[in-house]
Amino acid sequence: MRLEITCDDRLGIAQDVLQILRDYEIDLRGIEVDPKGKIFLNFPELEFEDFQHLMPEIRRIANVKDVKTVAYMPSEREHFEFKLLLNKLPDPVLSVDSKGFIDIANDAAQQVLTDNRSELNGTAISHWLSGFAVQRWLDKQPTEPTTQQVSASGAKYFADLMPVWVADENGHNSFAGAVITCKPQPLVSQWQRGNQQEAFGQILGEHASMKRLLKEAARMAQLNVPLLIHGETGVGKELLARACHQASSRAEQPFLAINCAALPDNVAESELFGHGKGSLGPYTEAKKGIFEQANGGTVLLDAVGEMSNGLQAKLLRFIQDGRFRRIGEEQEVTVDVRVICSSHDDLSERVEAGKFREDLFYRLNVLSLHVPPLRERKSDIPLLAEHFTVQACQRLGRSLVMLTRAGRELLQRYQWPGNVRQLENVLFRSISMAESDTLDVRDINLPEVDSLPENLPVDLEDGTLDEAVKKFEATILRRLYPSYPSTRQLAKKLGLSHTAVANKLRDYGIGKRKR
């Protein structure tokens, strides 16, 4: 039961009210005094007869104008308003005391840390956040806020830590803990041209293989020689090529890309090298090709392995001396362009099969980078998922959707045959169809991936040991081949030579038909 007493200010009036409650043996739960002339009381429900006698007693106190029941205390209303506002915030927010124990956590924090399966209140913040010693920071009783990168349930965040100091009536300040707000977007919004750290900072990855790749790419970006980037579809080869351009001395010049597999041979030649007036028909105008348009900059030839032999010969001459002729013209054009090529398969295999010029391969393969597939760096999935979630919400114009812990675990278990691009598309579709502000397992639709049974068949009843070993070996190769379509990658995985693996694949008829 709550009472609101309206009165004029008088010394001792609150004491008179409390005396009446003592006389009636009422257990007072709370009292609040409003400077505007109101006193609020909170006590257990009374029988009607007791309540009927209590109200006149309070009204007879000097300077009391009115007494009435109310539904809530002012602090209770403020508490519910604060909780409602806090739970509407899309970012995880935690409040900790001076000892590092959590006393307040909003819904977003619970979704990220526990999926509501356990209580956060009263537990140590160090149990949930890693990457920064929050308790050590609290022990110093800081006065200034700080921003630190932390990890929570495998995801990376930028945490704003704001110390809380409470002042008493004498102006003395006491340290009371801190409020921690976690920001799930780990990137700056725009690239800064010519800055290596910013250029490669756009490529997310904490796995050792990605750190090694970015370190090598940063060194190669400054070299004015061809660069070959290979990796499976969807791993981000074009993004890496753009980063190399942005980190180079050519950053202020154009970066143009063309997909060699998407254009017919005659169209690809015109797009790359241009054509003269009337060369493709009586009414065609002269056109500059991509190499000419990108003069001083960088050209990315995507899927260069799909280029025809005739076009390969013209590209080889251009890389050798920087000169070419437009279609239908005799005059040579000289340009300064850095060529970056990308391929989803191993070009050396195409060379061995006679589908790619050996001399062009060695011209392009001066510097090379291999982008690992997502299944080989699963520790990066939470970081990428948080980034793509923020991007999708911005594109859709909706409030931030939080990925639950169970949802992140599902993403990490999946094999991702389409790599980073597939992860981005799956999250965009899931968020666009989601009805709530959380993304759980039931909201994520993942296509089935064919998998082989776990047990490898070994049968010695109908054959020799050598035959059983061959069956065992063939089964392993069939299982691994879809994940390592390049024999060089598969050989590295198995610790064998490229030639040995290629011979075994041919003997077992894996990947290619036997001749």
CSV table of C-alpha atoms in Angstrom, one decimal, residues 110-449:
chain,number,residue,atom,x,y,z
A,110,GLN,CA,21.9,-11.0,-21.1
A,111,GLN,CA,21.3,-12.0,-24.7
A,112,VAL,CA,25.0,-11.7,-25.5
A,113,LEU,CA,26.4,-13.3,-22.4
A,114,THR,CA,24.0,-15.9,-21.1
A,115,ASP,CA,20.9,-16.3,-23.4
A,116,ASN,CA,18.9,-15.6,-20.2
A,117,ARG,CA,19.9,-19.0,-18.9
A,118,SER,CA,21.6,-17.7,-15.8
A,119,GLU,CA,21.5,-14.5,-13.7
A,120,LEU,CA,24.3,-12.0,-14.2
A,121,ASN,CA,23.6,-9.9,-11.1
A,122,GLY,CA,26.0,-10.6,-8.3
A,123,THR,CA,28.6,-12.3,-10.5
A,124,ALA,CA,32.1,-11.0,-11.2
A,125,ILE,CA,32.5,-9.0,-14.5
A,126,SER,CA,35.8,-10.8,-15.1
A,127,HIS,CA,33.8,-14.0,-15.6
A,128,TRP,CA,32.1,-12.6,-18.6
A,129,LEU,CA,34.5,-10.1,-20.2
A,130,SER,CA,38.1,-10.8,-21.2
A,131,GLY,CA,40.8,-8.9,-23.1
A,132,PHE,CA,41.0,-6.1,-20.5
A,133,ALA,CA,41.5,-6.3,-16.7
A,134,VAL,CA,38.3,-4.5,-15.6
A,135,GLN,CA,38.9,-5.4,-11.9
A,136,ARG,CA,42.5,-3.9,-12.0
A,137,TRP,CA,41.1,-0.8,-13.5
A,138,LEU,CA,38.4,-0.5,-10.8
A,139,ASP,CA,41.0,-1.0,-8.1
A,140,LYS,CA,42.7,2.2,-9.2
A,141,GLN,CA,39.5,4.2,-8.6
A,142,PRO,CA,39.7,5.9,-12.0
A,143,THR,CA,38.2,9.4,-12.6
A,144,GLU,CA,38.4,9.4,-16.4
A,145,PRO,CA,36.4,7.1,-18.8
A,146,THR,CA,38.3,4.8,-21.1
A,147,THR,CA,37.6,2.7,-24.2
A,148,GLN,CA,39.0,-0.8,-24.5
A,149,GLN,CA,38.6,-3.8,-26.8
A,150,VAL,CA,37.0,-6.7,-25.0
A,151,SER,CA,35.7,-10.2,-25.8
A,152,ALA,CA,32.4,-11.5,-24.7
A,153,SER,CA,31.2,-15.0,-25.6
A,154,GLY,CA,33.7,-15.1,-28.5
A,155,ALA,CA,32.6,-11.8,-30.0
A,156,LYS,CA,34.7,-8.6,-30.1
A,157,TYR,CA,33.4,-5.3,-28.7
A,158,PHE,CA,34.6,-1.8,-28.0
A,159,ALA,CA,33.7,-1.2,-24.4
A,160,ASP,CA,33.2,2.3,-23.0
A,161,LEU,CA,34.0,2.1,-19.2
A,162,MET,CA,32.7,5.1,-17.3
A,163,PRO,CA,33.6,5.4,-13.6
A,164,VAL,CA,30.8,6.4,-11.1
A,165,TRP,CA,31.5,8.8,-8.3
A,166,VAL,CA,28.8,9.7,-5.8
A,167,ALA,CA,28.9,13.0,-3.9
A,168,ASP,CA,27.3,13.4,-0.4
A,169,GLU,CA,25.7,16.5,1.1
A,170,ASN,CA,29.2,17.8,2.2
A,171,GLY,CA,30.6,17.5,-1.4
A,172,HIS,CA,32.8,14.5,-0.5
A,173,ASN,CA,33.0,12.0,-3.5
A,174,SER,CA,33.0,8.3,-3.1
A,175,PHE,CA,33.9,5.7,-5.8
A,176,ALA,CA,30.9,3.5,-6.5
A,177,GLY,CA,31.9,1.4,-9.5
A,178,ALA,CA,31.4,1.9,-13.3
A,179,VAL,CA,29.0,1.6,-16.1
A,180,ILE,CA,30.2,-0.5,-19.1
A,181,THR,CA,28.6,0.0,-22.6
A,182,CYS,CA,29.7,-2.4,-25.4
A,183,LYS,CA,29.7,-1.3,-29.0
A,184,PRO,CA,29.4,-4.2,-31.5
A,185,GLN,CA,30.7,-2.3,-34.5
A,186,PRO,CA,34.5,-2.6,-34.5
A,187,LEU,CA,35.2,-0.6,-37.7
A,188,VAL,CA,35.6,3.0,-38.7
A,189,SER,CA,33.0,4.0,-41.2
A,190,GLN,CA,35.3,5.1,-44.1
A,191,TRP,CA,38.6,4.3,-45.5
A,192,GLN,CA,41.5,6.8,-45.3
A,193,ARG,CA,43.4,6.7,-48.6
A,194,GLY,CA,47.1,5.8,-48.4
A,195,ASN,CA,47.0,4.7,-44.8
A,196,GLN,CA,48.0,1.0,-44.5
A,197,GLN,CA,46.5,0.5,-41.0
A,198,GLU,CA,43.1,1.9,-42.1
A,199,ALA,CA,43.2,0.1,-45.5
A,200,PHE,CA,43.8,-3.4,-44.1
A,201,GLY,CA,41.8,-2.6,-41.0
A,202,GLN,CA,38.7,-3.1,-43.1
A,203,ILE,CA,39.5,-6.8,-43.4
A,204,LEU,CA,38.3,-8.5,-40.2
A,205,GLY,CA,40.3,-11.4,-38.8
A,206,GLU,CA,41.9,-12.3,-35.5
A,207,HIS,CA,43.0,-15.8,-36.6
A,208,ALA,CA,46.8,-16.3,-37.0
A,209,SER,CA,46.4,-17.2,-40.7
A,210,MET,CA,44.6,-13.9,-41.3
A,211,LYS,CA,47.2,-11.8,-39.3
A,212,ARG,CA,50.0,-13.5,-41.3
A,213,LEU,CA,48.1,-12.8,-44.6
A,214,LEU,CA,47.5,-9.1,-43.8
A,215,LYS,CA,51.1,-8.6,-42.7
A,216,GLU,CA,52.4,-10.1,-46.0
A,217,ALA,CA,49.8,-8.0,-48.0
A,218,ALA,CA,50.9,-4.8,-46.3
A,219,ARG,CA,54.5,-5.4,-47.5
A,220,MET,CA,53.5,-6.4,-51.0
A,221,ALA,CA,51.1,-3.4,-51.4
A,222,GLN,CA,54.0,-1.1,-51.8
A,223,LEU,CA,55.7,-3.1,-54.6
A,224,ASN,CA,55.0,-2.1,-58.2
A,225,VAL,CA,54.9,-5.7,-59.6
A,226,PRO,CA,52.0,-8.0,-60.5
A,227,LEU,CA,50.2,-9.7,-57.6
A,228,LEU,CA,48.3,-13.0,-57.7
A,229,ILE,CA,45.6,-13.6,-55.0
A,230,HIS,CA,44.0,-17.0,-54.9
A,231,GLY,CA,41.3,-18.5,-52.6
A,232,GLU,CA,37.9,-20.1,-52.8
A,233,THR,CA,34.9,-18.2,-53.9
A,234,GLY,CA,33.5,-15.7,-51.3
A,235,VAL,CA,36.7,-15.4,-49.2
A,236,GLY,CA,37.2,-11.7,-50.0
A,237,LYS,CA,39.8,-11.6,-52.7
A,238,GLU,CA,38.5,-8.4,-54.2
A,239,LEU,CA,38.4,-6.7,-50.8
A,240,LEU,CA,42.1,-7.7,-50.2
A,241,ALA,CA,43.0,-6.3,-53.7
A,242,ARG,CA,41.3,-3.0,-52.9
A,243,ALA,CA,43.1,-2.8,-49.6
A,244,CYS,CA,46.4,-3.4,-51.4
A,245,HIS,CA,45.6,-0.5,-53.7
A,246,GLN,CA,44.5,1.8,-50.9
A,247,ALA,CA,47.8,1.0,-49.0
A,248,SER,CA,49.9,1.7,-52.0
A,249,SER,CA,51.3,4.9,-53.6
A,250,ARG,CA,48.6,4.6,-56.2
A,251,ALA,CA,45.8,5.1,-53.7
A,252,GLU,CA,44.7,8.4,-55.2
A,253,GLN,CA,44.4,6.9,-58.7
A,254,PRO,CA,41.6,4.7,-60.0
A,255,PHE,CA,41.0,1.1,-59.0
A,256,LEU,CA,39.0,-0.9,-61.7
A,257,ALA,CA,38.0,-4.5,-61.7
A,258,ILE,CA,36.7,-6.9,-64.4
A,259,ASN,CA,35.5,-10.4,-64.1
A,260,CYS,CA,37.2,-12.4,-66.9
A,261,ALA,CA,34.8,-15.3,-66.5
A,262,ALA,CA,31.6,-13.2,-67.0
A,263,LEU,CA,32.4,-11.8,-70.5
A,264,PRO,CA,32.8,-13.4,-73.9
A,265,ASP,CA,36.3,-13.3,-75.3
A,266,ASN,CA,35.7,-10.5,-77.9
A,267,VAL,CA,33.8,-8.4,-75.3
A,268,ALA,CA,36.5,-8.9,-72.7
A,269,GLU,CA,39.2,-7.7,-75.1
A,270,SER,CA,37.3,-4.6,-75.9
A,271,GLU,CA,36.7,-3.9,-72.2
A,272,LEU,CA,40.4,-4.4,-71.3
A,273,PHE,CA,42.1,-2.7,-74.2
A,274,GLY,CA,39.4,-0.6,-75.9
A,275,HIS,CA,38.6,-0.2,-79.6
A,276,GLY,CA,38.9,2.4,-82.3
A,277,LYS,CA,36.1,4.2,-84.0
A,278,GLY,CA,34.1,2.0,-86.4
A,279,SER,CA,36.1,-1.1,-85.5
A,280,LEU,CA,33.1,-3.0,-84.1
A,281,GLY,CA,30.6,-1.6,-86.5
A,282,PRO,CA,29.9,1.4,-88.8
A,283,TYR,CA,28.4,3.5,-86.0
A,284,THR,CA,30.6,2.6,-83.0
A,285,GLU,CA,32.6,5.3,-81.3
A,286,ALA,CA,36.1,5.0,-80.0
A,287,LYS,CA,36.3,3.7,-76.5
A,288,LYS,CA,39.1,3.5,-73.9
A,289,GLY,CA,39.7,0.2,-72.2
A,290,ILE,CA,40.0,-0.5,-68.5
A,291,PHE,CA,43.8,-0.4,-68.6
A,292,GLU,CA,43.7,3.0,-70.2
A,293,GLN,CA,41.0,4.3,-67.8
A,294,ALA,CA,43.0,3.1,-64.8
A,295,ASN,CA,46.3,4.7,-66.0
A,296,GLY,CA,48.4,5.4,-62.9
A,297,GLY,CA,46.2,3.1,-60.8
A,298,THR,CA,45.4,-0.6,-60.3
A,299,VAL,CA,43.4,-3.1,-62.4
A,300,LEU,CA,42.0,-6.3,-60.8
A,301,LEU,CA,41.5,-9.2,-63.2
A,302,ASP,CA,39.1,-11.5,-61.4
A,303,ALA,CA,38.9,-15.2,-62.4
A,304,VAL,CA,42.0,-14.7,-64.6
A,305,GLY,CA,42.2,-18.5,-65.1
A,306,GLU,CA,39.1,-18.3,-67.3
A,307,MET,CA,40.7,-16.0,-69.8
A,308,SER,CA,41.1,-17.4,-73.4
A,309,ASN,CA,44.5,-18.2,-74.8
A,310,GLY,CA,44.3,-15.4,-77.4
A,311,LEU,CA,43.6,-12.8,-74.7
A,312,GLN,CA,46.3,-14.3,-72.5
A,313,ALA,CA,48.9,-13.6,-75.2
A,314,LYS,CA,47.8,-10.0,-75.5
A,315,LEU,CA,47.8,-9.6,-71.7
A,316,LEU,CA,51.3,-11.1,-71.5
A,317,ARG,CA,52.7,-8.5,-73.9
A,318,PHE,CA,51.1,-5.7,-72.0
A,319,ILE,CA,52.6,-6.9,-68.7
A,320,GLN,CA,56.0,-7.2,-70.3
A,321,ASP,CA,56.3,-3.6,-71.7
A,322,GLY,CA,53.1,-1.7,-70.7
A,323,ARG,CA,52.0,-1.2,-74.3
A,324,PHE,CA,49.0,-2.5,-76.3
A,325,ARG,CA,46.9,-1.7,-79.3
A,326,ARG,CA,43.2,-0.9,-79.2
A,327,ILE,CA,41.0,-3.2,-81.4
A,328,GLY,CA,41.0,-1.8,-85.0
A,329,GLU,CA,43.9,0.6,-84.4
A,330,GLU,CA,47.6,0.3,-85.3
A,331,GLN,CA,49.0,3.0,-82.9
A,332,GLU,CA,50.3,1.6,-79.6
A,333,VAL,CA,49.1,3.0,-76.3
A,334,THR,CA,51.4,3.1,-73.2
A,335,VAL,CA,50.0,3.2,-69.7
A,336,ASP,CA,51.3,2.7,-66.2
A,337,VAL,CA,49.0,0.2,-64.4
A,338,ARG,CA,49.6,-2.3,-61.6
A,339,VAL,CA,47.9,-5.6,-62.4
A,340,ILE,CA,46.4,-7.7,-59.6
A,341,CYS,CA,44.9,-11.1,-60.6
A,342,SER,CA,42.6,-13.3,-58.5
A,343,SER,CA,41.7,-17.0,-59.1
A,344,HIS,CA,39.5,-19.4,-57.2
A,345,ASP,CA,41.6,-22.4,-58.3
A,346,ASP,CA,45.3,-23.2,-58.5
A,347,LEU,CA,46.7,-21.7,-61.8
A,348,SER,CA,49.6,-24.1,-61.7
A,349,GLU,CA,47.1,-27.0,-62.2
A,350,ARG,CA,45.6,-25.1,-65.2
A,351,VAL,CA,49.2,-24.7,-66.6
A,352,GLU,CA,49.8,-28.5,-66.2
A,353,ALA,CA,46.5,-29.2,-68.0
A,354,GLY,CA,47.4,-26.8,-70.9
A,355,LYS,CA,44.6,-24.4,-70.1
A,356,PHE,CA,46.8,-21.4,-69.0
A,357,ARG,CA,50.0,-20.1,-70.6
A,358,GLU,CA,53.1,-21.0,-68.5
A,359,ASP,CA,54.9,-17.8,-69.4
A,360,LEU,CA,51.9,-15.7,-68.3
A,361,PHE,CA,51.6,-17.6,-65.1
A,362,TYR,CA,55.2,-16.8,-64.1
A,363,ARG,CA,54.7,-13.2,-65.0
A,364,LEU,CA,51.6,-12.9,-62.8
A,365,ASN,CA,53.0,-15.1,-60.0
A,366,VAL,CA,55.7,-12.7,-59.0
A,367,LEU,CA,54.0,-12.1,-55.6
A,368,SER,CA,51.1,-14.3,-54.4
A,369,LEU,CA,48.7,-14.4,-51.5
A,370,HIS,CA,46.4,-17.1,-50.4
A,371,VAL,CA,43.2,-16.2,-48.6
A,372,PRO,CA,42.1,-19.0,-46.2
A,373,PRO,CA,38.5,-20.3,-46.3
A,374,LEU,CA,36.3,-19.4,-43.4
A,375,ARG,CA,36.1,-23.0,-42.2
A,376,GLU,CA,39.9,-22.8,-41.4
A,377,ARG,CA,39.5,-19.7,-39.3
A,378,LYS,CA,36.3,-20.3,-37.4
A,379,SER,CA,37.4,-18.2,-34.5
A,380,ASP,CA,36.8,-15.2,-36.8
A,381,ILE,CA,33.1,-16.0,-37.3
A,382,PRO,CA,31.8,-14.2,-34.2
A,383,LEU,CA,33.7,-11.0,-35.2
A,384,LEU,CA,32.4,-11.2,-38.8
A,385,ALA,CA,28.9,-12.0,-37.6
A,386,GLU,CA,28.7,-9.0,-35.4
A,387,HIS,CA,30.0,-6.7,-38.2
A,388,PHE,CA,27.5,-8.1,-40.8
A,389,THR,CA,24.7,-7.8,-38.3
A,390,VAL,CA,25.3,-4.1,-37.8
A,391,GLN,CA,25.7,-3.6,-41.5
A,392,ALA,CA,22.4,-5.4,-42.2
A,393,CYS,CA,20.5,-3.4,-39.6
A,394,GLN,CA,21.8,-0.2,-41.1
A,395,ARG,CA,20.8,-1.2,-44.6
A,396,LEU,CA,17.4,-2.3,-43.5
A,397,GLY,CA,16.9,0.9,-41.4
A,398,ARG,CA,15.9,-1.1,-38.3
A,399,SER,CA,17.1,-1.1,-34.7
A,400,LEU,CA,20.1,-3.3,-33.9
A,401,VAL,CA,19.5,-7.0,-33.7
A,402,MET,CA,21.5,-8.9,-31.2
A,403,LEU,CA,22.8,-12.4,-32.0
A,404,THR,CA,22.2,-14.8,-29.1
A,405,ARG,CA,24.9,-17.0,-27.8
A,406,ALA,CA,23.2,-20.1,-29.2
A,407,GLY,CA,23.0,-18.4,-32.6
A,408,ARG,CA,26.7,-17.7,-32.6
A,409,GLU,CA,27.4,-21.3,-31.7
A,410,LEU,CA,25.3,-22.5,-34.6
A,411,LEU,CA,27.3,-20.2,-37.0
A,412,GLN,CA,30.6,-21.5,-35.7
A,413,ARG,CA,29.5,-25.2,-36.2
A,414,TYR,CA,28.6,-24.7,-39.8
A,415,GLN,CA,31.2,-25.4,-42.6
A,416,TRP,CA,30.4,-22.3,-44.8
A,417,PRO,CA,31.1,-23.6,-48.3
A,418,GLY,CA,30.4,-20.1,-49.6
A,419,ASN,CA,32.8,-18.6,-47.1
A,420,VAL,CA,32.4,-15.0,-45.9
A,421,ARG,CA,30.0,-13.9,-48.6
A,422,GLN,CA,27.6,-16.7,-47.6
A,423,LEU,CA,27.8,-15.7,-44.0
A,424,GLU,CA,27.0,-12.1,-44.9
A,425,ASN,CA,24.0,-13.2,-47.1
A,426,VAL,CA,22.6,-15.6,-44.5
A,427,LEU,CA,22.7,-13.0,-41.8
A,428,PHE,CA,21.1,-10.3,-44.0
A,429,ARG,CA,18.3,-12.6,-45.0
A,430,SER,CA,17.8,-13.8,-41.3
A,431,ILE,CA,17.7,-10.2,-40.0
A,432,SER,CA,15.3,-9.0,-42.8
A,433,MET,CA,12.9,-11.8,-41.8
A,434,ALA,CA,13.4,-11.5,-38.0
A,435,GLU,CA,10.3,-10.3,-36.1
A,436,SER,CA,12.2,-9.5,-32.8
A,437,ASP,CA,15.4,-7.7,-31.9
A,438,THR,CA,17.2,-11.0,-31.2
A,439,LEU,CA,18.5,-13.5,-33.7
A,440,ASP,CA,18.3,-17.1,-32.3
A,441,VAL,CA,18.9,-20.5,-33.8
A,442,ARG,CA,15.3,-20.7,-35.1
A,443,ASP,CA,15.8,-17.4,-37.0
A,444,ILE,CA,18.9,-18.6,-38.9
A,445,ASN,CA,18.2,-20.7,-42.0
A,446,LEU,CA,21.3,-22.6,-43.1
A,447,PRO,CA,21.3,-24.8,-46.2
A,448,GLU,CA,22.2,-28.4,-45.6
A,449,VAL,CA,25.9,-29.4,-46.4
